[in-house]
XYZ file of N, CA and C in Angstrom:
321
model
N -24.748 -69.284 76.914
C -25.014 -69.156 78.308
C -23.614 -69.173 79.030
N -23.538 -68.389 80.088
C -22.237 -68.452 80.859
C -22.293 -69.152 82.151
N -23.372 -69.752 82.555
C -23.607 -70.276 83.852
C -24.054 -69.471 84.901
N -24.045 -68.115 84.853
C -24.525 -67.264 85.774
C -26.038 -67.143 85.781
N -26.503 -66.903 87.019
C -27.981 -66.789 87.216
C -28.359 -65.422 87.234
N -29.250 -64.879 86.560
C -29.665 -63.507 86.392
C -31.099 -63.301 86.521
N -31.596 -62.383 87.333
C -33.131 -62.245 87.354
C -33.456 -61.264 86.197
N -34.432 -61.893 85.372
C -34.889 -61.038 84.310
C -36.352 -60.473 84.561
N -37.019 -60.874 85.621
C -38.311 -60.295 85.830
C -39.245 -61.447 86.275
N -40.391 -61.062 86.813
C -41.325 -62.143 87.008
C -42.175 -62.446 85.934
N -42.938 -63.365 85.915
C -43.566 -64.003 84.747
C -44.565 -62.972 84.039
N -45.310 -62.186 84.897
C -46.284 -61.413 84.299
C -45.463 -60.083 83.640
N -44.356 -59.604 84.340
C -43.599 -58.752 83.728
C -42.920 -59.100 82.315
N -42.483 -60.359 82.367
C -41.820 -60.894 81.105
C -42.901 -60.948 79.900
N -44.212 -61.532 80.313
C -45.148 -61.654 79.367
C -45.516 -60.281 78.829
N -45.612 -59.272 79.656
C -46.050 -57.975 79.221
C -45.096 -57.288 78.322
N -43.613 -57.341 78.784
C -42.667 -56.729 78.019
C -42.364 -57.343 76.756
N -42.604 -58.671 76.580
C -42.258 -59.366 75.407
C -43.503 -59.796 74.610
N -44.591 -59.382 75.023
C -45.862 -59.829 74.382
C -45.898 -59.440 72.916
N -46.288 -60.322 72.101
C -46.407 -60.128 70.659
C -47.504 -60.937 70.283
N -48.287 -60.546 69.132
C -49.235 -61.293 68.591
C -48.781 -61.793 67.244
N -49.228 -62.977 66.896
C -48.910 -63.497 65.519
C -50.268 -63.534 64.699
N -50.380 -63.053 63.546
C -51.494 -63.194 62.703
C -51.177 -64.030 61.629
N -51.829 -65.083 61.519
C -51.771 -66.128 60.508
C -52.760 -66.173 59.619
N -52.476 -66.024 58.348
C -53.450 -66.079 57.227
C -53.347 -67.156 56.378
N -54.277 -68.110 56.270
C -53.938 -69.328 55.522
C -54.903 -69.551 54.335
N -54.593 -70.373 53.303
C -55.241 -70.579 52.133
C -55.328 -69.447 51.391
N -54.333 -68.743 51.038
C -54.316 -67.598 50.189
C -54.355 -67.967 48.738
N -55.336 -67.282 48.105
C -55.369 -67.797 46.631
C -54.367 -66.935 45.911
N -53.998 -67.521 44.582
C -52.813 -67.217 43.846
C -52.633 -65.626 43.547
N -51.520 -65.229 43.962
C -51.239 -63.774 43.802
C -51.727 -62.850 44.965
N -52.621 -63.390 45.600
C -53.280 -62.343 46.637
C -52.241 -62.071 47.891
N -51.253 -62.989 48.067
C -50.322 -62.879 49.127
C -49.562 -61.503 48.927
N -49.304 -61.153 47.732
C -48.514 -59.911 47.407
C -49.364 -58.694 47.975
N -50.676 -58.708 47.598
C -51.648 -57.685 48.066
C -51.723 -57.638 49.573
N -51.745 -58.775 50.129
C -51.712 -58.720 51.652
C -50.508 -58.106 52.178
N -49.342 -58.397 51.550
C -48.203 -57.790 52.103
C -48.121 -56.289 52.069
N -48.927 -55.678 51.041
C -48.902 -54.234 51.084
C -50.241 -53.837 51.989
N -51.244 -54.574 52.032
C -52.463 -54.070 52.764
C -52.244 -54.192 54.388
N -51.640 -55.327 54.689
C -51.669 -55.382 56.256
C -50.773 -54.290 56.946
N -49.662 -53.878 56.340
C -48.957 -52.816 57.073
C -49.880 -51.401 56.946
N -50.706 -51.229 56.104
C -51.669 -50.156 56.005
C -52.565 -50.122 57.217
N -53.022 -51.256 57.501
C -53.897 -51.545 58.623
C -53.088 -51.573 59.945
N -52.042 -52.212 60.011
C -51.168 -52.411 61.178
C -49.839 -52.097 60.789
N -49.412 -50.748 60.964
C -48.122 -50.288 60.511
C -47.003 -50.989 61.164
N -47.070 -51.456 62.402
C -45.965 -52.155 63.222
C -45.818 -53.613 62.709
N -46.754 -54.158 61.857
C -46.724 -55.626 61.571
C -45.489 -55.861 60.637
N -44.883 -56.974 60.908
C -43.794 -57.307 60.014
C -43.935 -58.867 59.706
N -43.599 -59.185 58.433
C -43.703 -60.429 57.913
C -42.663 -61.391 58.507
N -43.179 -62.639 58.982
C -42.382 -63.524 59.623
C -41.478 -64.483 58.624
N -40.536 -64.946 59.030
C -39.795 -65.880 58.242
C -40.492 -67.121 57.884
N -41.566 -67.382 58.773
C -42.320 -68.606 58.556
C -43.478 -68.499 57.455
N -43.345 -67.414 56.684
C -44.370 -67.280 55.688
C -44.044 -68.065 54.392
N -45.248 -68.348 53.758
C -45.097 -69.093 52.408
C -46.083 -68.443 51.528
N -46.154 -68.975 50.243
C -47.079 -68.312 49.199
C -48.572 -68.555 49.619
N -48.878 -69.723 50.252
C -50.206 -69.986 50.631
C -50.610 -69.620 52.102
N -49.410 -69.258 52.796
C -49.748 -68.893 54.161
C -48.755 -67.656 54.688
N -49.394 -66.623 55.244
C -48.613 -65.454 55.707
C -48.740 -65.402 57.249
N -47.592 -65.132 57.866
C -47.352 -64.978 59.416
C -47.007 -63.498 59.618
N -47.687 -62.654 60.277
C -47.152 -61.442 60.569
C -46.865 -61.323 62.161
N -45.970 -60.695 62.511
C -45.652 -60.417 63.925
C -46.152 -58.994 64.248
N -46.870 -58.822 65.310
C -47.438 -57.594 65.706
C -47.381 -57.420 67.091
N -46.662 -56.293 67.442
C -46.409 -55.957 68.924
C -47.861 -55.769 69.507
N -47.917 -56.192 70.814
C -49.212 -56.149 71.450
C -50.006 -54.727 71.465
N -49.179 -53.703 71.606
C -49.601 -52.243 71.814
C -50.223 -51.912 70.341
N -49.865 -52.552 69.318
C -50.314 -52.101 67.994
C -51.489 -52.887 67.519
N -51.929 -53.880 68.293
C -52.966 -54.802 67.897
C -54.396 -54.060 67.955
N -55.054 -54.074 66.747
C -56.394 -53.432 66.619
C -57.291 -54.584 65.991
N -57.868 -55.405 66.977
C -58.468 -56.694 66.450
C -59.646 -56.292 65.528
N -60.461 -55.323 65.858
C -61.769 -55.219 65.096
C -61.423 -54.768 63.710
N -60.741 -53.909 63.455
C -60.320 -53.491 62.171
C -59.751 -54.622 61.222
N -58.753 -55.322 61.660
C -58.081 -56.320 61.011
C -59.020 -57.496 60.837
N -59.791 -57.934 61.817
C -60.752 -58.925 61.804
C -61.912 -58.730 60.682
N -62.386 -57.502 60.595
C -63.375 -57.154 59.648
C -62.899 -57.337 58.213
N -61.634 -56.894 58.077
C -61.102 -56.860 56.725
C -60.737 -58.299 56.304
N -60.215 -59.105 57.259
C -59.830 -60.537 56.876
C -61.127 -61.284 56.626
N -62.227 -61.105 57.443
C -63.513 -61.698 57.264
C -64.090 -61.462 55.855
N -63.886 -60.237 55.293
C -64.336 -59.879 53.966
C -63.461 -60.598 52.913
N -62.228 -60.804 53.020
C -61.362 -61.508 52.182
C -61.829 -63.047 52.265
N -62.120 -63.546 53.388
C -62.646 -65.067 53.453
C -63.904 -65.152 52.615
N -64.911 -64.176 52.899
C -66.091 -64.304 52.218
C -65.985 -64.155 50.675
N -64.859 -63.492 50.192
C -64.685 -63.330 48.758
C -63.683 -64.619 48.265
N -63.469 -65.575 49.190
C -62.669 -66.731 48.899
C -61.249 -66.378 48.415
N -60.671 -65.282 49.012
C -59.315 -64.928 48.635
C -58.410 -65.637 49.705
N -58.975 -65.852 50.887
C -58.229 -66.572 51.953
C -59.195 -67.631 52.553
N -58.622 -68.748 53.157
C -59.544 -69.715 53.787
C -59.850 -69.490 55.242
N -58.924 -68.776 55.865
C -59.029 -68.394 57.238
C -57.900 -67.613 57.776
N -58.066 -67.276 59.005
C -56.984 -66.526 59.784
C -57.145 -66.864 61.192
N -56.003 -66.598 61.868
C -55.974 -66.757 63.422
C -54.968 -65.646 63.972
N -55.303 -65.297 65.213
C -54.359 -64.407 65.973
C -54.005 -65.166 67.275
N -52.840 -65.196 67.361
C -52.156 -65.989 68.604
C -51.295 -65.026 69.367
N -50.954 -65.272 70.695
C -50.053 -64.583 71.382
C -48.820 -65.553 71.673
N -47.680 -64.938 71.703
C -46.494 -65.680 72.065
C -46.689 -66.323 73.496
N -46.174 -67.537 73.520
C -46.328 -68.326 74.715
C -45.109 -67.823 75.628
N -45.235 -68.208 76.939
C -43.977 -67.862 77.867
C -42.843 -68.693 77.526
N -43.092 -69.853 77.110
C -41.971 -70.643 76.641
C -41.235 -69.977 75.476
N -41.867 -69.479 74.485
C -41.305 -68.730 73.451
C -40.583 -67.453 74.002
N -41.060 -66.852 74.877
C -40.223 -65.734 75.501
C -39.008 -66.098 75.990
N -38.919 -67.204 76.836
C -37.617 -67.727 77.518
C -36.669 -68.140 76.498
N -37.177 -68.931 75.473
C -36.352 -69.410 74.405
C -35.725 -68.295 73.575
N -36.410 -67.206 73.227
C -35.808 -66.076 72.680
C -34.777 -65.387 73.423
N -35.164 -65.336 74.677
C -34.121 -64.634 75.570
C -32.908 -65.430 75.726
N -33.048 -66.749 75.735
C -31.865 -67.614 75.920
C -31.089 -67.441 74.570
N -31.726 -67.327 73.504
C -30.986 -67.164 72.173
C -30.185 -65.893 72.157
N -30.753 -64.804 72.627
C -30.169 -63.566 72.725
C -28.992 -63.504 73.624
N -28.982 -64.469 74.700
C -27.810 -64.424 75.675
C -26.624 -65.184 75.076
N -26.836 -66.033 74.007
C -25.763 -66.830 73.703
C -24.911 -66.240 72.362
């Protein structure tokens, strides 16, 4: 940061412009993670695997405009019924995360 004050938009503009969803899939059974890494981009082509992912847990970043909740939820519910995953969640980036990322970009 250089100490200068700069207007970057109001809260709702920031949230809309930077809005991203995070799809977290947990309790992945052995080897199924690789299948997910090929299947998720078929369903959500804009999805990208996050650096927070592990063998048992995958986190995908998905731009808001690309989010198709019904298709992805149906598919993941089927995987859960087949005991290939234990659960999943979809979250939105918080306003705090938006500001922290913006601050990182400025330094």
